[in-house]
Structures are given as C-alpha cells and as structure tokens.
CSV table of C-alpha atoms in Angstrom, one decimal:
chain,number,residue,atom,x,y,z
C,532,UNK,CA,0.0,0.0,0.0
C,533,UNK,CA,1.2,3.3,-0.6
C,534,UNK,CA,2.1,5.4,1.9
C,535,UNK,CA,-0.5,8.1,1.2
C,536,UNK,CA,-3.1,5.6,1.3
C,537,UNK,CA,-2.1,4.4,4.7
C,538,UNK,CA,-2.5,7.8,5.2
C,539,UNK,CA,-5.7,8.1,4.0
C,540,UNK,CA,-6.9,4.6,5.3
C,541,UNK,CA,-5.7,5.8,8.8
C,542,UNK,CA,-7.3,9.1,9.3
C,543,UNK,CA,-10.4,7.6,7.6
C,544,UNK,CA,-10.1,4.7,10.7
C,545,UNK,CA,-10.0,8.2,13.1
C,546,UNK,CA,-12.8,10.1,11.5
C,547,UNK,CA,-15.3,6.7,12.0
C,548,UNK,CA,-13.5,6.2,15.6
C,549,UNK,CA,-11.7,3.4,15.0
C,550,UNK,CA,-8.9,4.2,17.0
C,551,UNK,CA,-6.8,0.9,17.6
C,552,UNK,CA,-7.2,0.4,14.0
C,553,UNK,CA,-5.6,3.8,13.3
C,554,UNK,CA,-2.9,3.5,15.9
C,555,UNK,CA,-1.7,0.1,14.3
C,556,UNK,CA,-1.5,1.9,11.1
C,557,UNK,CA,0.1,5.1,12.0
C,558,UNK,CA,2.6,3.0,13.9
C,559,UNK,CA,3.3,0.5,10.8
C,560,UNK,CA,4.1,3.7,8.9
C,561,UNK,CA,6.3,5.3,11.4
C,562,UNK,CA,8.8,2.0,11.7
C,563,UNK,CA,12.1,2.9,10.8
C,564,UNK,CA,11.1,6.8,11.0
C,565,UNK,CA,12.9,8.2,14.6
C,566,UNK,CA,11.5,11.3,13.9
C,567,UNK,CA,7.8,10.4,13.6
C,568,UNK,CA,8.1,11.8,10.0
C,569,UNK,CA,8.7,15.5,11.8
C,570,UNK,CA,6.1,14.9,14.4
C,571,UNK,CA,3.1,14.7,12.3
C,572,UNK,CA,2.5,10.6,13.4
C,573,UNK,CA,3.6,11.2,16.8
C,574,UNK,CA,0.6,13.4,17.3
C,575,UNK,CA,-2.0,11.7,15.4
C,576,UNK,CA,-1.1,8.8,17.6
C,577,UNK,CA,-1.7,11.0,20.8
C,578,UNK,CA,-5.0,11.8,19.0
C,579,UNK,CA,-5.9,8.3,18.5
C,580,UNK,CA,-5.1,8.0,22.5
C,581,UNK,CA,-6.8,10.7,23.8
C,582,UNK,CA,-9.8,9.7,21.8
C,583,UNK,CA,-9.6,6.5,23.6
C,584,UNK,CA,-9.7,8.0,26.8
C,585,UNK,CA,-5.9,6.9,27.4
C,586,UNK,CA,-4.5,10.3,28.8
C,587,UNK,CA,-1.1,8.6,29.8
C,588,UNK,CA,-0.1,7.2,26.2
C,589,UNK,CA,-1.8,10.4,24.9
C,590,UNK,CA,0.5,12.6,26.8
C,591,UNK,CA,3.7,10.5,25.5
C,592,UNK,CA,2.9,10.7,22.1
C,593,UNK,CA,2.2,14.5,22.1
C,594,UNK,CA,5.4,14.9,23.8
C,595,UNK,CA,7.2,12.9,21.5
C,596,UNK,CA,5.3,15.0,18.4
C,597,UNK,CA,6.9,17.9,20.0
C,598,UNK,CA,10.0,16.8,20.5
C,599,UNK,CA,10.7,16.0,17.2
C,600,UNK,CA,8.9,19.2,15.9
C,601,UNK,CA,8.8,21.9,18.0
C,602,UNK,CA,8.1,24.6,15.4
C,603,UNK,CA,4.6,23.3,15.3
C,604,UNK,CA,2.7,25.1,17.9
C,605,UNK,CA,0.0,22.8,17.9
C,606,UNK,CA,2.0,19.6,18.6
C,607,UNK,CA,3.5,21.9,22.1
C,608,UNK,CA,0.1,23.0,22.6
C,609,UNK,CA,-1.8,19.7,22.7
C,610,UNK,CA,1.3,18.1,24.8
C,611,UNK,CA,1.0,21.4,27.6
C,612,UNK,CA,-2.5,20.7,27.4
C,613,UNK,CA,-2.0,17.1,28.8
C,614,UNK,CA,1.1,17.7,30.7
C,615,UNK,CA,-1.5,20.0,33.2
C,616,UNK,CA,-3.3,16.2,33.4
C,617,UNK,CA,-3.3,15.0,37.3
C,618,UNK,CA,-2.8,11.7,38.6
C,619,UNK,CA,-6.5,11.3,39.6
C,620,UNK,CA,-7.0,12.4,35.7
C,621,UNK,CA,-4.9,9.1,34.7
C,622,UNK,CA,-6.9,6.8,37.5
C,623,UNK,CA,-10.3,8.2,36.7
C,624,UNK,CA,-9.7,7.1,32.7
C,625,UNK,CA,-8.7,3.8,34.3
C-alpha cells in the first residue's frame, strides 16, 4: 500500500472512531522513522489516545510529536494541554 493511502486509510479509521485500528497503522508507517516523520504521526497517535480516553499514552505521544517538531505550535500545545493532566486524571480514565 502506498504510503499516502495508509495515510488516507488511517485518518479515515480516526474520523469513523476506530482508533486501535488507526494507531496500528500510524505506527506501521512510522517503523524505521525516529522522527515520527517530523512529528506529524507522533501526534495523530496521541490523537488516537486521547480519543480512547488513554491520557497517559496520549500525553507520550504528544510529547514525543513535539519533541521532534517543536516549530509546530500545535503539537506543544496539545502536549502542555495534557502535561496539566493530574494523577487522579490518569486513574479516573482507568
């Protein structure tokens, strides 16, 4: 499959809330990519997290979104946004 049509497939998966599914893929098409292909899969994976209620995984992977792309003011916003998440936050989602 081409790797704009994992793309596709994959934000298709998140628009219909099919997270896990969307998570495998945007994993599969970051393997062998350290950077997260500048960030961009790092934080559609914290997307896919968050939507699953995971606040823990989805405050790794927007970290890791702006670590590798700090320029993008969304991918430090959305990782501030969950680095203000509590402990009780994390059990509660539990």
């Amino acid at each position: 499959m081409d790797p704009n049509e994992m793309q596709a497939f994959a934000d298709r998966c998140v628009q219909t809330g099919r997270f896990e599914t969307a998570i495998a893929m945007y994993l599969h098409m970051a393997e062998g990519d350290p950077s997260l292909d500048g960030g961009s899969l790092g934080h559609a994976i914290g997307a896919c997290y968050e939507g699953l209620g995971d606040l823990h995984a989805a405050r790794y992977w927007y970290g890791r979104a702006a670590e590798e792309n700090p320029a993008i003011e969304l991918y430090r916003r959305d990782f501030e946004r969950m680095a203000n998440v509590r402990a009780e936050d994390l059990l509660s989602a539990a």
